[in-house]
Amino acid sequence: MKQETSVVSASLNGVRTSPRKMRLIANLIRNKEIQIALDILTYSHKRRISLLFKKLLLSLLSNWKKKYDESYSEKEYLLYIKEIRVNQGKTLKRIRPVPQGRGHRIRKRSSNVLVFLEKKKEM
């Protein structure tokens, strides 16, 4: 008998924030139920990053409803974040002038975020 998997994903690419800062918030919401994760992001101190994650989770819920709208009932299943990955994106390289005619390189990092949502049966 084949087991049906119900996983939905959403991604956010090229966010102008370093992956290290994004992972701080990603670790807070990893393996949490979707509603609890949204509450955590609402009251997080890193406002800009948590707003980006909140938009991503709302997009993820929208993807879930598009795919499983007819078979989805809130009482029957709990939706949780199965996996969340934050990878490094493109790096913009800039030069900053320093004394004696030299230049130091500044790296403006960006990140790519990938989130997977899964349902688990309520016990």
Short mmCIF file of N, CA and C in Angstrom, two decimals:
data_model
loop_
_atom_site.label_atom_id
_atom_site.label_comp_id
_atom_site.label_asym_id
_atom_site.label_seq_id
_atom_site.Cartn_x
_atom_site.Cartn_y
_atom_site.Cartn_z
N MET A 1 0.84 -1.18 0.00
CA MET A 1 0.00 0.00 0.00
C MET A 1 0.89 1.25 0.00
N LYS A 2 0.59 2.15 -0.89
CA LYS A 2 1.40 3.35 -1.04
C LYS A 2 0.92 4.43 -0.06
N GLN A 3 1.87 5.01 0.69
CA GLN A 3 1.54 6.07 1.64
C GLN A 3 1.52 7.41 0.92
N GLU A 4 0.44 8.17 1.11
CA GLU A 4 0.31 9.47 0.47
C GLU A 4 1.02 10.53 1.30
N THR A 5 1.91 11.26 0.67
CA THR A 5 2.57 12.36 1.37
C THR A 5 1.92 13.66 0.94
N SER A 6 1.77 14.54 1.88
CA SER A 6 1.15 15.83 1.57
C SER A 6 2.07 16.93 2.04
N VAL A 7 3.01 17.27 1.19
CA VAL A 7 3.99 18.31 1.51
C VAL A 7 3.85 19.43 0.48
N VAL A 8 3.86 20.66 0.98
CA VAL A 8 3.78 21.83 0.13
C VAL A 8 4.98 22.72 0.45
N SER A 9 5.52 23.39 -0.57
CA SER A 9 6.69 24.23 -0.33
C SER A 9 6.46 25.66 -0.83
N ALA A 10 7.26 26.56 -0.28
CA ALA A 10 7.31 27.95 -0.75
C ALA A 10 8.74 28.43 -0.58
N SER A 11 9.15 29.35 -1.45
CA SER A 11 10.53 29.82 -1.37
C SER A 11 10.57 31.34 -1.49
N LEU A 12 11.65 31.88 -0.97
CA LEU A 12 11.90 33.32 -1.00
C LEU A 12 13.36 33.48 -1.38
N ASN A 13 13.61 34.06 -2.55
CA ASN A 13 14.98 34.14 -3.06
C ASN A 13 15.48 35.57 -3.12
N GLY A 14 16.76 35.74 -2.86
CA GLY A 14 17.40 37.03 -3.01
C GLY A 14 17.05 38.05 -1.94
N VAL A 15 16.81 37.61 -0.73
CA VAL A 15 16.50 38.52 0.36
C VAL A 15 17.78 39.22 0.77
N ARG A 16 17.76 40.55 0.86
CA ARG A 16 18.97 41.31 1.16
C ARG A 16 19.27 41.33 2.65
N THR A 17 19.39 40.16 3.23
CA THR A 17 19.78 39.98 4.62
C THR A 17 20.71 38.78 4.66
N SER A 18 21.70 38.82 5.51
CA SER A 18 22.66 37.72 5.54
C SER A 18 21.98 36.45 6.07
N PRO A 19 22.43 35.29 5.59
CA PRO A 19 21.83 34.03 6.01
C PRO A 19 21.96 33.79 7.51
N ARG A 20 23.03 34.31 8.09
CA ARG A 20 23.24 34.11 9.53
C ARG A 20 22.11 34.76 10.34
N LYS A 21 21.70 35.95 9.94
CA LYS A 21 20.60 36.64 10.63
C LYS A 21 19.27 35.95 10.37
N MET A 22 19.09 35.44 9.15
CA MET A 22 17.84 34.76 8.81
C MET A 22 17.71 33.45 9.59
N ARG A 23 18.83 32.77 9.81
CA ARG A 23 18.78 31.49 10.53
C ARG A 23 18.38 31.65 11.98
N LEU A 24 18.66 32.82 12.57
CA LEU A 24 18.24 33.06 13.95
C LEU A 24 16.73 32.95 14.09
N ILE A 25 16.00 33.53 13.16
CA ILE A 25 14.54 33.47 13.19
C ILE A 25 14.05 32.11 12.70
N ALA A 26 14.73 31.53 11.72
CA ALA A 26 14.31 30.22 11.19
C ALA A 26 14.38 29.16 12.28
N ASN A 27 15.38 29.25 13.16
CA ASN A 27 15.50 28.26 14.23
C ASN A 27 14.38 28.39 15.26
N LEU A 28 13.80 29.58 15.38
CA LEU A 28 12.69 29.76 16.32
C LEU A 28 11.42 29.05 15.86
N ILE A 29 11.21 28.98 14.55
CA ILE A 29 9.94 28.44 14.06
C ILE A 29 10.07 27.04 13.45
N ARG A 30 11.25 26.48 13.46
CA ARG A 30 11.45 25.14 12.90
C ARG A 30 10.66 24.08 13.69
N ASN A 31 9.96 23.19 12.98
CA ASN A 31 9.17 22.08 13.54
C ASN A 31 8.02 22.55 14.44
N LYS A 32 7.52 23.75 14.22
CA LYS A 32 6.38 24.25 14.99
C LYS A 32 5.12 24.17 14.14
N GLU A 33 3.97 24.18 14.82
CA GLU A 33 2.71 24.26 14.10
C GLU A 33 2.62 25.64 13.46
N ILE A 34 1.87 25.73 12.38
CA ILE A 34 1.85 26.95 11.59
C ILE A 34 1.30 28.14 12.38
N GLN A 35 0.27 27.92 13.18
CA GLN A 35 -0.31 29.03 13.94
C GLN A 35 0.63 29.50 15.05
N ILE A 36 1.31 28.57 15.69
CA ILE A 36 2.28 28.93 16.73
C ILE A 36 3.45 29.70 16.11
N ALA A 37 3.89 29.28 14.93
CA ALA A 37 4.99 29.96 14.24
C ALA A 37 4.61 31.39 13.87
N LEU A 38 3.37 31.59 13.41
CA LEU A 38 2.91 32.94 13.08
C LEU A 38 2.86 33.83 14.32
N ASP A 39 2.46 33.25 15.45
CA ASP A 39 2.43 34.02 16.71
C ASP A 39 3.85 34.40 17.15
N ILE A 40 4.79 33.48 17.03
CA ILE A 40 6.18 33.76 17.38
C ILE A 40 6.72 34.90 16.52
N LEU A 41 6.42 34.86 15.23
CA LEU A 41 6.91 35.90 14.32
C LEU A 41 6.27 37.26 14.60
N THR A 42 5.03 37.25 15.06
CA THR A 42 4.35 38.51 15.36
C THR A 42 5.05 39.26 16.48
N TYR A 43 5.53 38.53 17.49
CA TYR A 43 6.14 39.16 18.66
C TYR A 43 7.66 39.08 18.69
N SER A 44 8.27 38.78 17.56
CA SER A 44 9.72 38.71 17.49
C SER A 44 10.33 40.12 17.48
N HIS A 45 11.54 40.25 18.01
CA HIS A 45 12.20 41.54 18.06
C HIS A 45 12.86 41.92 16.74
N LYS A 46 13.18 40.95 15.92
CA LYS A 46 13.77 41.24 14.61
C LYS A 46 12.62 41.46 13.62
N ARG A 47 12.11 42.67 13.59
CA ARG A 47 10.88 43.01 12.88
C ARG A 47 10.96 42.76 11.37
N ARG A 48 12.02 43.25 10.75
CA ARG A 48 12.10 43.17 9.29
C ARG A 48 12.18 41.72 8.81
N ILE A 49 13.00 40.93 9.48
CA ILE A 49 13.17 39.53 9.08
C ILE A 49 11.92 38.72 9.40
N SER A 50 11.33 38.98 10.56
CA SER A 50 10.13 38.22 10.93
C SER A 50 8.96 38.56 10.01
N LEU A 51 8.91 39.79 9.51
CA LEU A 51 7.86 40.16 8.55
C LEU A 51 8.02 39.37 7.25
N LEU A 52 9.27 39.20 6.80
CA LEU A 52 9.51 38.42 5.59
C LEU A 52 9.10 36.95 5.79
N PHE A 53 9.44 36.39 6.95
CA PHE A 53 9.05 35.01 7.23
C PHE A 53 7.54 34.87 7.35
N LYS A 54 6.89 35.87 7.92
CA LYS A 54 5.44 35.82 8.07
C LYS A 54 4.76 35.80 6.71
N LYS A 55 5.24 36.65 5.79
CA LYS A 55 4.70 36.65 4.43
C LYS A 55 4.92 35.31 3.75
N LEU A 56 6.09 34.72 4.00
CA LEU A 56 6.41 33.42 3.40
C LEU A 56 5.48 32.32 3.93
N LEU A 57 5.19 32.35 5.24
CA LEU A 57 4.30 31.35 5.81
C LEU A 57 2.86 31.54 5.32
N LEU A 58 2.43 32.78 5.15
CA LEU A 58 1.09 33.01 4.61
C LEU A 58 1.00 32.54 3.16
N SER A 59 2.07 32.70 2.41
CA SER A 59 2.12 32.17 1.04
C SER A 59 2.08 30.65 1.06
N LEU A 60 2.75 30.07 2.03
CA LEU A 60 2.76 28.61 2.18
C LEU A 60 1.36 28.08 2.48
N LEU A 61 0.63 28.77 3.35
CA LEU A 61 -0.76 28.38 3.65
C LEU A 61 -1.64 28.51 2.42
N SER A 62 -1.41 29.55 1.65
CA SER A 62 -2.18 29.73 0.42
C SER A 62 -1.91 28.59 -0.56
N ASN A 63 -0.63 28.19 -0.68
CA ASN A 63 -0.28 27.05 -1.54
C ASN A 63 -0.96 25.78 -1.07
N TRP A 64 -1.01 25.59 0.25
CA TRP A 64 -1.66 24.40 0.82
C TRP A 64 -3.14 24.38 0.47
N LYS A 65 -3.80 25.52 0.62
CA LYS A 65 -5.24 25.58 0.35
C LYS A 65 -5.55 25.37 -1.12
N LYS A 66 -4.67 25.85 -2.00
CA LYS A 66 -4.87 25.62 -3.44
C LYS A 66 -4.77 24.13 -3.76
N LYS A 67 -3.83 23.46 -3.12
CA LYS A 67 -3.57 22.07 -3.46
C LYS A 67 -4.55 21.11 -2.79
N TYR A 68 -4.91 21.36 -1.53
CA TYR A 68 -5.71 20.40 -0.76
C TYR A 68 -7.02 21.00 -0.25
N ASP A 69 -7.59 21.96 -0.95
CA ASP A 69 -8.76 22.67 -0.44
C ASP A 69 -9.94 21.74 -0.20
N GLU A 70 -10.21 20.83 -1.12
CA GLU A 70 -11.40 19.99 -0.98
C GLU A 70 -11.25 18.93 0.12
N SER A 71 -10.03 18.50 0.40
CA SER A 71 -9.85 17.43 1.39
C SER A 71 -9.34 17.96 2.73
N TYR A 72 -9.26 19.27 2.89
CA TYR A 72 -8.68 19.85 4.10
C TYR A 72 -9.77 20.26 5.09
N SER A 73 -9.62 19.79 6.32
CA SER A 73 -10.47 20.29 7.40
C SER A 73 -9.58 20.56 8.59
N GLU A 74 -9.76 21.71 9.22
CA GLU A 74 -8.86 22.16 10.27
C GLU A 74 -8.87 21.24 11.50
N LYS A 75 -9.99 20.64 11.78
CA LYS A 75 -10.10 19.80 12.97
C LYS A 75 -9.36 18.48 12.81
N GLU A 76 -9.26 18.02 11.56
CA GLU A 76 -8.69 16.69 11.33
C GLU A 76 -7.16 16.69 11.31
N TYR A 77 -6.54 17.75 10.83
CA TYR A 77 -5.10 17.76 10.65
C TYR A 77 -4.45 18.96 11.32
N LEU A 78 -3.21 18.76 11.72
CA LEU A 78 -2.39 19.86 12.21
C LEU A 78 -1.32 20.13 11.17
N LEU A 79 -1.21 21.37 10.76
CA LEU A 79 -0.18 21.73 9.79
C LEU A 79 1.04 22.23 10.55
N TYR A 80 2.20 21.72 10.19
CA TYR A 80 3.43 22.14 10.85
C TYR A 80 4.54 22.32 9.83
N ILE A 81 5.56 23.07 10.22
CA ILE A 81 6.70 23.34 9.34
C ILE A 81 7.62 22.14 9.42
N LYS A 82 7.65 21.37 8.35
CA LYS A 82 8.45 20.15 8.33
C LYS A 82 9.93 20.47 8.23
N GLU A 83 10.27 21.40 7.33
CA GLU A 83 11.68 21.72 7.10
C GLU A 83 11.78 23.17 6.68
N ILE A 84 12.84 23.81 7.12
CA ILE A 84 13.10 25.18 6.70
C ILE A 84 14.59 25.32 6.45
N ARG A 85 14.94 25.78 5.25
CA ARG A 85 16.35 25.89 4.87
C ARG A 85 16.67 27.34 4.51
N VAL A 86 17.77 27.82 5.03
CA VAL A 86 18.26 29.16 4.69
C VAL A 86 19.64 29.00 4.09
N ASN A 87 19.75 29.29 2.81
CA ASN A 87 21.03 29.17 2.11
C ASN A 87 21.52 30.54 1.67
N GLN A 88 22.81 30.61 1.37
CA GLN A 88 23.37 31.87 0.92
C GLN A 88 23.03 32.09 -0.54
N GLY A 89 22.64 33.32 -0.85
CA GLY A 89 22.35 33.70 -2.22
C GLY A 89 23.54 34.44 -2.82
N LYS A 90 23.26 35.33 -3.73
CA LYS A 90 24.32 36.11 -4.37
C LYS A 90 24.91 37.10 -3.38
N THR A 91 26.17 37.41 -3.58
CA THR A 91 26.86 38.39 -2.75
C THR A 91 27.25 39.58 -3.62
N LEU A 92 26.80 40.77 -3.22
CA LEU A 92 27.21 41.99 -3.91
C LEU A 92 28.53 42.45 -3.35
N LYS A 93 29.48 42.72 -4.21
CA LYS A 93 30.80 43.14 -3.75
C LYS A 93 30.97 44.63 -4.02
N ARG A 94 31.29 45.37 -2.98
CA ARG A 94 31.47 46.81 -3.07
C ARG A 94 32.84 47.18 -2.50
N ILE A 95 33.34 48.35 -2.90
CA ILE A 95 34.63 48.83 -2.43
C ILE A 95 34.40 50.04 -1.55
N ARG A 96 35.05 50.07 -0.39
CA ARG A 96 34.97 51.21 0.51
C ARG A 96 36.35 51.86 0.60
N PRO A 97 36.43 53.16 0.40
CA PRO A 97 37.74 53.81 0.48
C PRO A 97 38.26 53.86 1.91
N VAL A 98 39.55 53.59 2.07
CA VAL A 98 40.24 53.69 3.36
C VAL A 98 41.48 54.55 3.14
N PRO A 99 42.17 54.95 4.20
CA PRO A 99 43.31 55.87 4.04
C PRO A 99 44.41 55.33 3.12
N GLN A 100 45.21 56.25 2.65
CA GLN A 100 46.38 56.01 1.80
C GLN A 100 45.99 55.44 0.43
N GLY A 101 44.81 55.83 -0.06
CA GLY A 101 44.41 55.45 -1.42
C GLY A 101 44.03 54.01 -1.60
N ARG A 102 43.80 53.31 -0.53
CA ARG A 102 43.43 51.90 -0.63
C ARG A 102 41.91 51.74 -0.64
N GLY A 103 41.49 50.51 -0.87
CA GLY A 103 40.06 50.19 -0.82
C GLY A 103 39.86 48.83 -0.18
N HIS A 104 38.92 48.75 0.73
CA HIS A 104 38.57 47.47 1.34
C HIS A 104 37.25 46.99 0.76
N ARG A 105 37.17 45.70 0.62
CA ARG A 105 35.98 45.10 0.03
C ARG A 105 34.89 44.92 1.08
N ILE A 106 33.67 45.27 0.69
CA ILE A 106 32.48 45.04 1.52
C ILE A 106 31.64 43.99 0.81
N ARG A 107 31.22 42.98 1.53
CA ARG A 107 30.37 41.94 0.97
C ARG A 107 28.96 42.11 1.51
N LYS A 108 28.02 42.40 0.62
CA LYS A 108 26.61 42.53 0.99
C LYS A 108 25.94 41.22 0.63
N ARG A 109 25.66 40.44 1.64
CA ARG A 109 25.16 39.08 1.42
C ARG A 109 23.64 39.05 1.28
N SER A 110 23.18 38.05 0.56
CA SER A 110 21.74 37.82 0.45
C SER A 110 21.47 36.35 0.75
N SER A 111 20.21 36.00 0.91
CA SER A 111 19.90 34.63 1.28
C SER A 111 18.68 34.12 0.52
N ASN A 112 18.59 32.81 0.44
CA ASN A 112 17.47 32.11 -0.16
C ASN A 112 16.83 31.24 0.92
N VAL A 113 15.51 31.29 1.04
CA VAL A 113 14.80 30.54 2.07
C VAL A 113 13.84 29.57 1.40
N LEU A 114 13.80 28.34 1.89
CA LEU A 114 12.90 27.31 1.39
C LEU A 114 12.19 26.67 2.57
N VAL A 115 10.86 26.64 2.53
CA VAL A 115 10.06 26.12 3.65
C VAL A 115 9.14 25.03 3.13
N PHE A 116 9.00 23.95 3.91
CA PHE A 116 8.10 22.85 3.59
C PHE A 116 7.06 22.71 4.68
N LEU A 117 5.82 22.57 4.29
CA LEU A 117 4.69 22.41 5.20
C LEU A 117 4.13 21.01 5.05
N GLU A 118 3.80 20.37 6.17
CA GLU A 118 3.26 19.02 6.13
C GLU A 118 2.13 18.92 7.12
N LYS A 119 1.23 17.97 6.88
CA LYS A 119 0.15 17.74 7.84
C LYS A 119 0.50 16.54 8.69
N LYS A 120 0.05 16.60 9.95
CA LYS A 120 0.21 15.42 10.78
C LYS A 120 -1.12 15.15 11.45
N LYS A 121 -1.44 13.89 11.56
CA LYS A 121 -2.71 13.49 12.15
C LYS A 121 -2.76 13.91 13.61
N GLU A 122 -3.91 14.39 14.02
CA GLU A 122 -4.09 14.77 15.41
C GLU A 122 -4.34 13.52 16.23
N MET A 123 -3.64 13.41 17.35
CA MET A 123 -3.79 12.22 18.18
C MET A 123 -4.93 12.41 19.17
#
